[in-house]
mmCIF file of C-alpha atoms and ligand atoms in Angstrom:
data_model
loop_
_atom_site.group_PDB
_atom_site.id
_atom_site.type_symbol
_atom_site.label_atom_id
_atom_site.label_comp_id
_atom_site.label_asym_id
_atom_site.label_seq_id
_atom_site.Cartn_x
_atom_site.Cartn_y
_atom_site.Cartn_z
ATOM 1 C CA MET A 1 1.045 -14.635 -27.290
ATOM 2 C CA ILE A 2 -1.733 -12.454 -25.857
ATOM 3 C CA LYS A 3 -1.408 -8.825 -26.895
ATOM 4 C CA GLY A 4 -1.838 -5.902 -24.592
ATOM 5 C CA TYR A 5 -0.975 -2.277 -24.153
ATOM 6 C CA ILE A 6 -0.917 0.276 -21.397
ATOM 7 C CA GLU A 7 -1.692 3.953 -21.086
ATOM 8 C CA ILE A 8 0.510 5.959 -18.762
ATOM 9 C CA ASN A 9 -0.758 9.197 -17.304
ATOM 10 C CA LYS A 10 2.475 11.044 -17.858
ATOM 11 C CA ASP A 11 1.557 13.996 -15.669
ATOM 12 C CA ILE A 12 0.994 11.721 -12.668
ATOM 13 C CA CYS A 13 4.032 9.462 -13.189
ATOM 14 C CA LYS A 14 6.944 10.256 -10.865
ATOM 15 C CA GLY A 15 9.525 8.220 -12.759
ATOM 16 C CA CYS A 16 10.179 5.845 -9.860
ATOM 17 C CA GLU A 17 10.990 3.083 -12.401
ATOM 18 C CA LEU A 18 9.300 0.347 -10.333
ATOM 19 C CA CYS A 19 7.055 -0.538 -13.291
ATOM 20 C CA ILE A 20 10.080 -0.864 -15.569
ATOM 21 C CA GLU A 21 11.507 -3.467 -13.177
ATOM 22 C CA ALA A 22 8.192 -5.282 -12.786
ATOM 23 C CA CYS A 23 7.639 -5.667 -16.543
ATOM 24 C CA PRO A 24 8.665 -9.205 -17.579
ATOM 25 C CA GLN A 25 8.696 -8.169 -21.243
ATOM 26 C CA GLY A 26 11.022 -5.182 -20.940
ATOM 27 C CA SER A 27 8.412 -3.048 -22.671
ATOM 28 C CA LEU A 28 8.931 0.157 -20.693
ATOM 29 C CA ARG A 29 11.557 2.836 -20.383
ATOM 30 C CA LEU A 30 11.989 6.339 -19.015
ATOM 31 C CA SER A 31 11.287 9.119 -21.449
ATOM 32 C CA THR A 32 13.964 11.668 -22.187
ATOM 33 C CA HIS A 33 11.339 14.365 -21.637
ATOM 34 C CA ILE A 34 10.056 15.625 -18.318
ATOM 35 C CA ASN A 35 6.471 16.201 -17.224
ATOM 36 C CA THR A 36 4.883 19.279 -15.662
ATOM 37 C CA ARG A 37 6.246 18.258 -12.243
ATOM 38 C CA GLY A 38 9.777 17.839 -13.540
ATOM 39 C CA TYR A 39 9.830 14.043 -13.498
ATOM 40 C CA ARG A 40 10.975 11.867 -16.378
ATOM 41 C CA TYR A 41 7.929 9.747 -17.057
ATOM 42 C CA VAL A 42 7.591 6.193 -18.305
ATOM 43 C CA GLU A 43 6.731 5.194 -21.865
ATOM 44 C CA LEU A 44 5.691 1.962 -23.522
ATOM 45 C CA VAL A 45 8.346 1.490 -26.174
ATOM 46 C CA GLU A 46 7.961 -2.099 -27.304
ATOM 47 C CA GLN A 47 5.036 -3.806 -29.039
ATOM 48 C CA ASN A 48 5.453 -6.957 -26.909
ATOM 49 C CA CYS A 49 3.211 -5.977 -23.965
ATOM 50 C CA THR A 50 0.951 -8.883 -22.925
ATOM 51 C CA GLY A 51 -1.329 -6.875 -20.628
ATOM 52 C CA CYS A 52 -0.156 -8.857 -17.573
ATOM 53 C CA THR A 53 -0.838 -5.835 -15.239
ATOM 54 C CA ASN A 54 2.414 -6.262 -13.298
ATOM 55 C CA CYS A 55 3.395 -2.642 -13.935
ATOM 56 C CA ALA A 56 0.044 -1.316 -12.740
ATOM 57 C CA LEU A 57 0.190 -3.521 -9.620
ATOM 58 C CA VAL A 58 3.428 -1.947 -8.404
ATOM 59 C CA CYS A 59 2.778 1.641 -9.531
ATOM 60 C CA PRO A 60 2.496 3.741 -6.360
ATOM 61 C CA ASP A 61 0.832 6.603 -8.216
ATOM 62 C CA VAL A 62 -1.919 4.714 -10.029
ATOM 63 C CA ALA A 63 -0.629 6.131 -13.313
ATOM 64 C CA ILE A 64 -1.151 3.022 -15.446
ATOM 65 C CA THR A 65 -4.237 1.654 -17.203
ATOM 66 C CA VAL A 66 -3.871 -1.784 -18.808
ATOM 67 C CA PHE A 67 -5.685 -3.210 -21.827
ATOM 68 C CA ARG A 68 -5.642 -6.794 -23.067
ATOM 69 C CA GLU A 69 -6.751 -8.364 -26.303
ATOM 70 C CA GLN A 70 -10.167 -10.036 -26.088
ATOM 71 C CA LYS A 71 -10.063 -13.819 -26.170
ATOM 72 C CA PRO A 72 -11.289 -15.179 -29.514
ATOM 73 C CA LYS A 73 -14.915 -16.332 -29.134
ATOM 74 C CA LYS A 74 -15.290 -20.098 -28.913
ATOM 75 C CA ALA A 75 -16.893 -21.685 -31.939
ATOM 76 C CA VAL A 76 -20.211 -23.350 -31.089
ATOM 77 C CA MET B 1 7.212 4.964 -31.072
ATOM 78 C CA SER B 2 5.110 7.222 -28.916
ATOM 79 C CA THR B 3 2.394 5.675 -26.741
ATOM 80 C CA ASP B 4 -0.287 7.739 -28.486
ATOM 81 C CA VAL B 5 0.358 6.113 -31.850
ATOM 82 C CA LEU B 6 0.418 2.662 -30.305
ATOM 83 C CA THR B 7 -2.808 3.330 -28.426
ATOM 84 C CA GLN B 8 -4.731 4.387 -31.495
ATOM 85 C CA GLU B 9 -3.620 1.349 -33.415
ATOM 86 C CA LEU B 10 -4.616 -1.136 -30.743
ATOM 87 C CA GLN B 11 -7.792 0.117 -29.114
ATOM 88 C CA GLN B 12 -10.300 -2.023 -31.021
ATOM 89 C CA GLY B 13 -10.810 -5.556 -29.745
ATOM 90 C CA PHE B 14 -9.174 -4.843 -26.384
ATOM 91 C CA ASP B 15 -10.598 -4.923 -22.856
ATOM 92 C CA CYS B 16 -9.520 -2.684 -20.016
ATOM 93 C CA VAL B 17 -8.064 -5.086 -17.450
ATOM 94 C CA TYR B 18 -6.712 -2.576 -14.985
ATOM 95 C CA GLU B 19 -7.747 0.992 -14.115
ATOM 96 C CA LYS B 20 -7.843 3.393 -11.188
ATOM 97 C CA PRO B 21 -10.799 2.601 -8.898
ATOM 98 C CA ASP B 22 -13.498 5.272 -8.352
ATOM 99 C CA THR B 23 -12.878 4.910 -4.633
ATOM 100 C CA LEU B 24 -9.695 6.947 -5.151
ATOM 101 C CA THR B 25 -10.196 10.652 -5.858
ATOM 102 C CA ASP B 26 -8.426 12.359 -8.761
ATOM 103 C CA THR B 27 -6.096 14.149 -6.347
ATOM 104 C CA ARG B 28 -2.452 13.302 -7.027
ATOM 105 C CA PHE B 29 -0.635 11.539 -4.194
ATOM 106 C CA HIS B 30 1.936 13.784 -2.505
ATOM 107 C CA TYR B 31 4.102 10.773 -1.636
ATOM 108 C CA CYS B 32 7.749 10.553 -2.683
ATOM 109 C CA PRO B 33 8.444 8.605 -5.909
ATOM 110 C CA GLY B 34 8.295 4.848 -5.262
ATOM 111 C CA CYS B 35 6.728 5.090 -1.784
ATOM 112 C CA GLY B 36 4.691 2.051 -0.706
ATOM 113 C CA HIS B 37 1.930 4.242 0.759
ATOM 114 C CA GLY B 38 0.542 4.746 -2.757
ATOM 115 C CA VAL B 39 0.273 1.016 -3.449
ATOM 116 C CA ALA B 40 -1.262 0.379 -0.026
ATOM 117 C CA HIS B 41 -3.874 3.129 -0.595
ATOM 118 C CA ARG B 42 -4.694 1.682 -3.968
ATOM 119 C CA ILE B 43 -5.229 -1.947 -2.934
ATOM 120 C CA LEU B 44 -7.276 -0.862 0.070
ATOM 121 C CA MET B 45 -9.548 1.283 -2.075
ATOM 122 C CA GLU B 46 -9.745 -1.304 -4.869
ATOM 123 C CA THR B 47 -10.949 -3.868 -2.344
ATOM 124 C CA ILE B 48 -13.622 -1.496 -1.027
ATOM 125 C CA GLN B 49 -14.773 -0.892 -4.585
ATOM 126 C CA GLU B 50 -14.803 -4.591 -5.473
ATOM 127 C CA LEU B 51 -16.789 -5.450 -2.342
ATOM 128 C CA GLY B 52 -19.211 -2.609 -3.149
ATOM 129 C CA ILE B 53 -18.976 -1.182 0.373
ATOM 130 C CA ALA B 54 -17.784 2.376 -0.357
ATOM 131 C CA GLU B 55 -21.004 3.877 1.043
ATOM 132 C CA GLN B 56 -20.816 1.801 4.235
ATOM 133 C CA THR B 57 -17.133 2.278 5.037
ATOM 134 C CA VAL B 58 -15.483 4.832 7.318
ATOM 135 C CA GLY B 59 -11.702 5.230 7.354
ATOM 136 C CA VAL B 60 -9.592 6.859 10.051
ATOM 137 C CA ALA B 61 -6.425 8.658 8.903
ATOM 138 C CA PRO B 62 -3.280 8.961 11.037
ATOM 139 C CA VAL B 63 -0.576 11.544 11.548
ATOM 140 C CA GLY B 64 2.470 10.810 9.439
ATOM 141 C CA CYS B 65 3.092 10.897 5.700
ATOM 142 C CA SER B 66 -0.390 9.456 5.119
ATOM 143 C CA VAL B 67 -2.076 12.261 7.079
ATOM 144 C CA PHE B 68 -3.793 13.368 3.867
ATOM 145 C CA ALA B 69 -5.292 9.920 3.217
ATOM 146 C CA TYR B 70 -8.713 11.592 3.408
ATOM 147 C CA HIS B 71 -7.867 13.649 0.305
ATOM 148 C CA TYR B 72 -7.287 10.466 -1.678
ATOM 149 C CA MET B 73 -9.785 7.964 -0.313
ATOM 150 C CA ASN B 74 -13.165 8.716 -1.821
ATOM 151 C CA ILE B 75 -15.204 7.503 1.166
ATOM 152 C CA ASP B 76 -16.171 8.878 4.597
ATOM 153 C CA MET B 77 -12.953 9.620 6.465
ATOM 154 C CA GLN B 78 -12.063 10.967 9.882
ATOM 155 C CA GLU B 79 -8.678 12.338 10.932
ATOM 156 C CA ALA B 80 -7.354 11.283 14.349
ATOM 157 C CA ALA B 81 -4.792 12.900 16.613
ATOM 158 C CA HIS B 82 -1.350 11.315 16.413
ATOM 159 C CA GLY B 83 -1.554 7.649 17.450
ATOM 160 C CA ARG B 84 -5.242 7.767 18.392
ATOM 161 C CA ALA B 85 -6.725 6.253 15.229
ATOM 162 C CA CYS B 86 -7.767 2.980 16.943
ATOM 163 C CA ALA B 87 -9.530 4.919 19.705
ATOM 164 C CA VAL B 88 -11.365 7.073 17.147
ATOM 165 C CA ALA B 89 -12.266 3.987 15.101
ATOM 166 C CA THR B 90 -13.615 2.354 18.271
ATOM 167 C CA GLY B 91 -15.967 5.312 18.730
ATOM 168 C CA VAL B 92 -17.071 5.300 15.093
ATOM 169 C CA LYS B 93 -17.736 1.556 15.093
ATOM 170 C CA ARG B 94 -19.660 1.613 18.360
ATOM 171 C CA VAL B 95 -21.913 4.441 17.217
ATOM 172 C CA LEU B 96 -22.322 3.027 13.698
ATOM 173 C CA PRO B 97 -21.966 -0.754 14.137
ATOM 174 C CA ASP B 98 -23.270 -1.481 10.636
ATOM 175 C CA ARG B 99 -20.368 0.358 8.996
ATOM 176 C CA TYR B 100 -17.041 -1.128 7.953
ATOM 177 C CA VAL B 101 -14.405 0.796 9.892
ATOM 178 C CA PHE B 102 -10.659 0.798 9.300
ATOM 179 C CA THR B 103 -7.631 2.728 10.465
ATOM 180 C CA TYR B 104 -4.594 3.380 8.272
ATOM 181 C CA GLN B 105 -1.471 4.060 10.342
ATOM 182 C CA GLY B 106 2.302 4.254 10.031
ATOM 183 C CA ASP B 107 4.655 2.633 12.502
ATOM 184 C CA GLY B 108 5.464 5.899 14.275
ATOM 185 C CA ASP B 109 1.756 6.507 14.691
ATOM 186 C CA LEU B 110 0.729 2.966 15.626
ATOM 187 C CA ALA B 111 3.798 1.526 17.350
ATOM 188 C CA ALA B 112 5.216 4.572 19.172
ATOM 189 C CA ILE B 113 2.769 7.270 20.272
ATOM 190 C CA GLY B 114 -0.248 5.035 19.651
ATOM 191 C CA THR B 115 0.944 1.789 21.266
ATOM 192 C CA ALA B 116 -1.555 1.972 24.123
ATOM 193 C CA GLU B 117 -4.583 2.747 21.929
ATOM 194 C CA THR B 118 -3.665 -0.026 19.520
ATOM 195 C CA ILE B 119 -3.101 -2.734 22.100
ATOM 196 C CA HIS B 120 -6.260 -1.907 24.035
ATOM 197 C CA ALA B 121 -8.420 -1.705 20.921
ATOM 198 C CA VAL B 122 -7.254 -5.171 19.865
ATOM 199 C CA ASN B 123 -7.549 -6.485 23.417
ATOM 200 C CA ARG B 124 -11.173 -5.290 23.524
ATOM 201 C CA GLY B 125 -11.660 -7.094 20.228
ATOM 202 C CA GLU B 126 -13.053 -4.014 18.501
ATOM 203 C CA ASN B 127 -14.601 -5.030 15.202
ATOM 204 C CA ILE B 128 -12.349 -2.857 13.089
ATOM 205 C CA LEU B 129 -9.573 -3.345 10.560
ATOM 206 C CA ILE B 130 -6.200 -1.883 11.445
ATOM 207 C CA VAL B 131 -3.904 -1.351 8.449
ATOM 208 C CA PHE B 132 -0.366 -0.891 9.727
ATOM 209 C CA ILE B 133 2.250 0.474 7.309
ATOM 210 C CA ASN B 134 5.652 -0.472 8.693
ATOM 211 C CA ASN B 135 8.521 1.336 6.981
ATOM 212 C CA ALA B 136 10.741 1.152 10.086
ATOM 213 C CA ILE B 137 11.122 4.921 10.262
ATOM 214 C CA TYR B 138 9.357 8.244 10.867
ATOM 215 C CA GLY B 139 9.025 9.279 7.229
ATOM 216 C CA MET B 140 7.162 12.551 7.564
ATOM 217 C CA THR B 141 9.385 14.242 10.126
ATOM 218 C CA GLY B 142 12.727 13.440 8.489
ATOM 219 C CA GLY B 143 13.610 9.779 8.874
ATOM 220 C CA GLN B 144 14.051 9.488 12.646
ATOM 221 C CA MET B 145 14.289 6.117 14.384
ATOM 222 C CA ALA B 146 10.971 4.416 15.111
ATOM 223 C CA PRO B 147 10.355 1.571 17.584
ATOM 224 C CA THR B 148 10.286 -0.679 14.501
ATOM 225 C CA THR B 149 13.719 0.436 13.225
ATOM 226 C CA LEU B 150 15.938 -2.611 12.648
ATOM 227 C CA ALA B 151 19.047 -3.294 14.715
ATOM 228 C CA LYS B 152 22.075 -1.490 13.217
ATOM 229 C CA MET B 153 19.800 0.467 10.858
ATOM 230 C CA VAL B 154 21.016 3.979 10.151
ATOM 231 C CA THR B 155 18.433 6.742 10.582
ATOM 232 C CA SER B 156 18.776 10.476 11.161
ATOM 233 C CA THR B 157 18.681 9.926 14.942
ATOM 234 C CA THR B 158 20.826 6.762 14.897
ATOM 235 C CA PRO B 159 23.638 7.901 12.582
ATOM 236 C CA TYR B 160 25.854 5.014 13.735
ATOM 237 C CA GLY B 161 23.066 2.485 13.398
ATOM 238 C CA ARG B 162 20.526 1.440 16.047
ATOM 239 C CA GLU B 163 22.605 0.111 18.913
ATOM 240 C CA THR B 164 20.230 -2.265 20.646
ATOM 241 C CA ASP B 165 22.240 -2.466 23.877
ATOM 242 C CA TRP B 166 21.162 1.020 24.852
ATOM 243 C CA ILE B 167 18.493 2.086 22.299
ATOM 244 C CA GLY B 168 16.399 -1.066 22.557
ATOM 245 C CA PHE B 169 15.211 -3.671 20.109
ATOM 246 C CA PRO B 170 12.839 -3.343 17.153
ATOM 247 C CA LEU B 171 9.241 -3.889 18.216
ATOM 248 C CA LYS B 172 7.167 -6.515 16.419
ATOM 249 C CA MET B 173 3.724 -5.018 16.966
ATOM 250 C CA THR B 174 2.011 -7.588 14.806
ATOM 251 C CA ASP B 175 3.422 -10.526 16.779
ATOM 252 C CA LEU B 176 2.426 -8.755 19.959
ATOM 253 C CA VAL B 177 -1.223 -8.193 19.045
ATOM 254 C CA ALA B 178 -1.549 -11.701 17.593
ATOM 255 C CA HIS B 179 -1.382 -13.054 21.156
ATOM 256 C CA LEU B 180 -4.356 -10.996 22.325
ATOM 257 C CA PRO B 181 -7.663 -12.846 22.544
ATOM 258 C CA GLY B 182 -9.465 -9.944 20.849
ATOM 259 C CA ALA B 183 -7.471 -10.408 17.636
ATOM 260 C CA TYR B 184 -9.373 -12.406 15.012
ATOM 261 C CA TYR B 185 -7.141 -12.191 11.950
ATOM 262 C CA VAL B 186 -3.525 -11.020 12.015
ATOM 263 C CA THR B 187 -1.250 -11.084 8.999
ATOM 264 C CA ARG B 188 1.926 -9.493 7.675
ATOM 265 C CA GLN B 189 2.165 -8.591 3.992
ATOM 266 C CA ALA B 190 4.274 -6.416 1.662
ATOM 267 C CA VAL B 191 3.763 -4.457 -1.552
ATOM 268 C CA HIS B 192 7.206 -4.462 -3.173
ATOM 269 C CA THR B 193 6.518 -6.953 -6.005
ATOM 270 C CA PRO B 194 3.464 -7.731 -8.154
ATOM 271 C CA ASN B 195 2.924 -11.021 -6.286
ATOM 272 C CA ALA B 196 3.246 -9.430 -2.875
ATOM 273 C CA VAL B 197 0.681 -6.823 -3.944
ATOM 274 C CA ARG B 198 -1.771 -9.545 -5.001
ATOM 275 C CA LYS B 199 -1.397 -11.320 -1.650
ATOM 276 C CA ALA B 200 -1.673 -8.122 0.381
ATOM 277 C CA LYS B 201 -4.870 -7.252 -1.435
ATOM 278 C CA LYS B 202 -6.295 -10.691 -0.687
ATOM 279 C CA ALA B 203 -5.464 -10.185 3.007
ATOM 280 C CA ILE B 204 -7.306 -6.851 3.061
ATOM 281 C CA ARG B 205 -10.276 -8.472 1.398
ATOM 282 C CA ASN B 206 -10.304 -11.258 4.001
ATOM 283 C CA ALA B 207 -10.201 -8.656 6.746
ATOM 284 C CA PHE B 208 -13.255 -6.794 5.413
ATOM 285 C CA GLU B 209 -15.134 -10.045 5.025
ATOM 286 C CA TYR B 210 -14.295 -11.073 8.595
ATOM 287 C CA GLN B 211 -15.524 -7.699 9.854
ATOM 288 C CA LYS B 212 -19.032 -8.783 8.855
ATOM 289 C CA LEU B 213 -18.808 -11.655 11.359
ATOM 290 C CA ASN B 214 -18.256 -9.341 14.367
ATOM 291 C CA LYS B 215 -15.653 -11.662 15.829
ATOM 292 C CA GLY B 216 -12.842 -9.276 16.715
ATOM 293 C CA THR B 217 -10.062 -7.102 15.371
ATOM 294 C CA CYS B 218 -8.354 -7.685 12.032
ATOM 295 C CA PHE B 219 -4.778 -6.457 11.835
ATOM 296 C CA VAL B 220 -2.932 -6.254 8.509
ATOM 297 C CA GLU B 221 0.696 -5.139 8.643
ATOM 298 C CA ILE B 222 2.220 -4.039 5.355
ATOM 299 C CA VAL B 223 6.009 -4.014 5.390
ATOM 300 C CA SER B 224 6.819 -1.002 3.249
ATOM 301 C CA ASN B 225 9.660 1.214 2.123
ATOM 302 C CA CYS B 226 10.620 4.832 2.643
ATOM 303 C CA PRO B 227 13.043 5.652 -0.163
ATOM 304 C CA SER B 228 13.509 9.220 1.104
ATOM 305 C CA GLY B 229 14.032 8.329 4.761
ATOM 306 C CA TRP B 230 16.229 5.367 3.906
ATOM 307 C CA LYS B 231 18.156 7.567 1.434
ATOM 308 C CA MET B 232 17.855 5.103 -1.437
ATOM 309 C CA ASN B 233 16.245 5.114 -4.839
ATOM 310 C CA PRO B 234 12.907 3.268 -5.000
ATOM 311 C CA SER B 235 14.344 0.160 -6.638
ATOM 312 C CA ASP B 236 17.205 -0.147 -4.112
ATOM 313 C CA SER B 237 14.788 0.463 -1.253
ATOM 314 C CA ASN B 238 12.686 -2.514 -2.359
ATOM 315 C CA LYS B 239 15.806 -4.685 -2.568
ATOM 316 C CA TRP B 240 16.868 -3.513 0.866
ATOM 317 C CA LEU B 241 13.383 -4.305 2.152
ATOM 318 C CA GLU B 242 13.613 -7.833 0.791
ATOM 319 C CA GLU B 243 17.102 -8.441 2.203
ATOM 320 C CA ASN B 244 16.802 -6.716 5.571
ATOM 321 C CA MET B 245 13.189 -6.120 6.562
ATOM 322 C CA LEU B 246 11.696 -9.455 5.536
ATOM 323 C CA PRO B 247 14.103 -11.703 7.495
ATOM 324 C CA PHE B 248 13.109 -9.833 10.679
ATOM 325 C CA TYR B 249 9.480 -9.207 9.714
ATOM 326 C CA PRO B 250 8.638 -12.432 7.841
ATOM 327 C CA LEU B 251 5.512 -12.359 5.686
ATOM 328 C CA GLY B 252 2.510 -14.554 6.314
ATOM 329 C CA ASP B 253 -0.469 -15.068 8.608
ATOM 330 C CA LEU B 254 0.117 -14.865 12.361
ATOM 331 C CA LYS B 255 -3.445 -15.660 13.371
ATOM 332 C CA VAL B 256 -6.220 -17.027 11.207
ATOM 333 C CA PRO B 257 -9.798 -17.765 12.257
ATOM 334 C CA GLU B 258 -10.380 -21.349 13.282
ATOM 335 C CA LYS B 259 -12.406 -23.269 10.751
ATOM 336 C CA ALA B 260 -15.868 -24.117 12.057
HETATM 337 C C1 TPP C 301 1.669 14.709 19.380
HETATM 338 C C2 TPP C 301 2.633 14.703 18.241
HETATM 339 N N1 TPP C 301 3.906 14.283 18.452
HETATM 340 C C3 TPP C 301 4.794 14.263 17.428
HETATM 341 C C4 TPP C 301 4.424 14.676 16.181
HETATM 342 C C5 TPP C 301 5.432 14.651 15.060
HETATM 343 N N2 TPP C 301 5.215 13.580 14.119
HETATM 344 C C6 TPP C 301 4.501 13.762 12.993
HETATM 345 S S1 TPP C 301 4.437 12.403 12.026
HETATM 346 C C7 TPP C 301 5.423 11.538 13.115
HETATM 347 C C8 TPP C 301 5.833 10.106 12.867
HETATM 348 C C9 TPP C 301 5.321 9.538 11.581
HETATM 349 O O1 TPP C 301 5.889 8.303 11.341
HETATM 350 P P1 TPP C 301 5.058 7.063 10.835
HETATM 351 O O2 TPP C 301 3.822 6.897 11.620
HETATM 352 O O3 TPP C 301 5.999 5.903 10.792
HETATM 353 O O4 TPP C 301 4.560 7.422 9.370
HETATM 354 P P2 TPP C 301 5.358 7.680 8.030
HETATM 355 O O5 TPP C 301 5.529 9.153 7.959
HETATM 356 O O6 TPP C 301 6.645 6.930 8.077
HETATM 357 O O7 TPP C 301 4.433 7.164 6.981
HETATM 358 C C10 TPP C 301 5.768 12.327 14.209
HETATM 359 C C11 TPP C 301 6.612 11.868 15.320
HETATM 360 C C12 TPP C 301 3.087 15.114 16.003
HETATM 361 N N3 TPP C 301 2.639 15.498 14.812
HETATM 362 N N4 TPP C 301 2.218 15.121 17.028
HETATM 363 S S1 SF4 C 302 5.555 2.825 -11.374
HETATM 364 FE FE1 SF4 C 302 4.085 4.471 -11.891
HETATM 365 S S2 SF4 C 302 5.010 6.353 -11.060
HETATM 366 FE FE2 SF4 C 302 6.617 4.797 -11.118
HETATM 367 S S3 SF4 C 302 7.639 5.105 -13.110
HETATM 368 FE FE3 SF4 C 302 6.052 3.567 -13.457
HETATM 369 S S4 SF4 C 302 4.221 4.716 -14.133
HETATM 370 FE FE4 SF4 C 302 5.659 6.167 -13.218
HETATM 371 S S1 SF4 C 303 9.024 10.251 3.450
HETATM 372 FE FE1 SF4 C 303 9.026 8.045 3.176
HETATM 373 S S2 SF4 C 303 7.028 7.326 3.885
HETATM 374 FE FE2 SF4 C 303 6.883 9.535 3.542
HETATM 375 S S3 SF4 C 303 6.101 9.776 1.426
HETATM 376 FE FE3 SF4 C 303 8.343 9.859 1.352
HETATM 377 S S4 SF4 C 303 8.994 7.769 0.935
HETATM 378 FE FE4 SF4 C 303 6.868 7.678 1.653
#
């Protein structure tokens, strides 16, 4: 399984939860804390993220950056 | 585990596969949580970045919730009076024919007060891209009925639902302009799921590429939500969109250029 992770800009996130629904791995949840705007923001809570970018594709506030493990270099 | 810890552990050996494009400014969107305007802004600006045309593109902003589009889109922008974006874009394109010109308009802007400007711009075959965000409601002013409001749909001015026998039927602007000879590429997309977003972005990319050919107007409708106006949470609004909007406004191409 390819490994990935995301960074969520918690001050921009509005807690709309659309990314939570879009994540096929169930890696995200709403934090119990609130941000400077009073929204509960999203956190990556599981280690099973594959870096598929689904969450970032549906995020209306461009709050998510996605990283994916580099493919192992082919032996020559 | 907090994200910070996870991030530090993983960073090495990873590539960034998704980040905010430079064609969006750092200004936070003022849109309501879950509003499709944000996704539409993003895919439009990502496409402009990927095509490398930020310096050659001029956008025209509407009146409506997206009136501040020029704060977010990091390119040359011009604000138009309510409904007049296509007329303003016509002027921009005719004076600067080497620029890529687009309008970004809601359904109140494009399909109510701006119906005439829109239809005539397409009928003249202006070489512009019209991005039409259809959320079936006037979002900015408090969720009033729009021409695009579905039959029986409850809005603040149709509290018993839109009764078509005396309030009229929802207007399919995209179907209407597809019949005009000036229209070159007409498509209807959505941004409520990851796959829909991918397709909508492809459509916007096609439209910019067609603009190079000078063959006529490209019209991309994006069926969107308005969680606040519809009085639903974002997730329910997307489900409602799928179940109610899409049967009436089916997704897909309405007019594609003939293959040479
Ligand atoms: C000449 C004029 N008439 C009416 C208005 C009030 N007004 C502002 S935005 C709007 C409709 C916006 O709806 P839409 O284009 O669907 O955009 P949304 O807010 O849903 O994104 C109206 C009627 C105005 N600003 N100017
Ligand atoms: S989609 Fe974006 S704004 Fe919405 S909860 Fe997720 S990170 Fe936050
Ligand atoms: S009122 Fe509707 S269209 Fe306007 S920002 Fe809010 S959700 Fe979006």
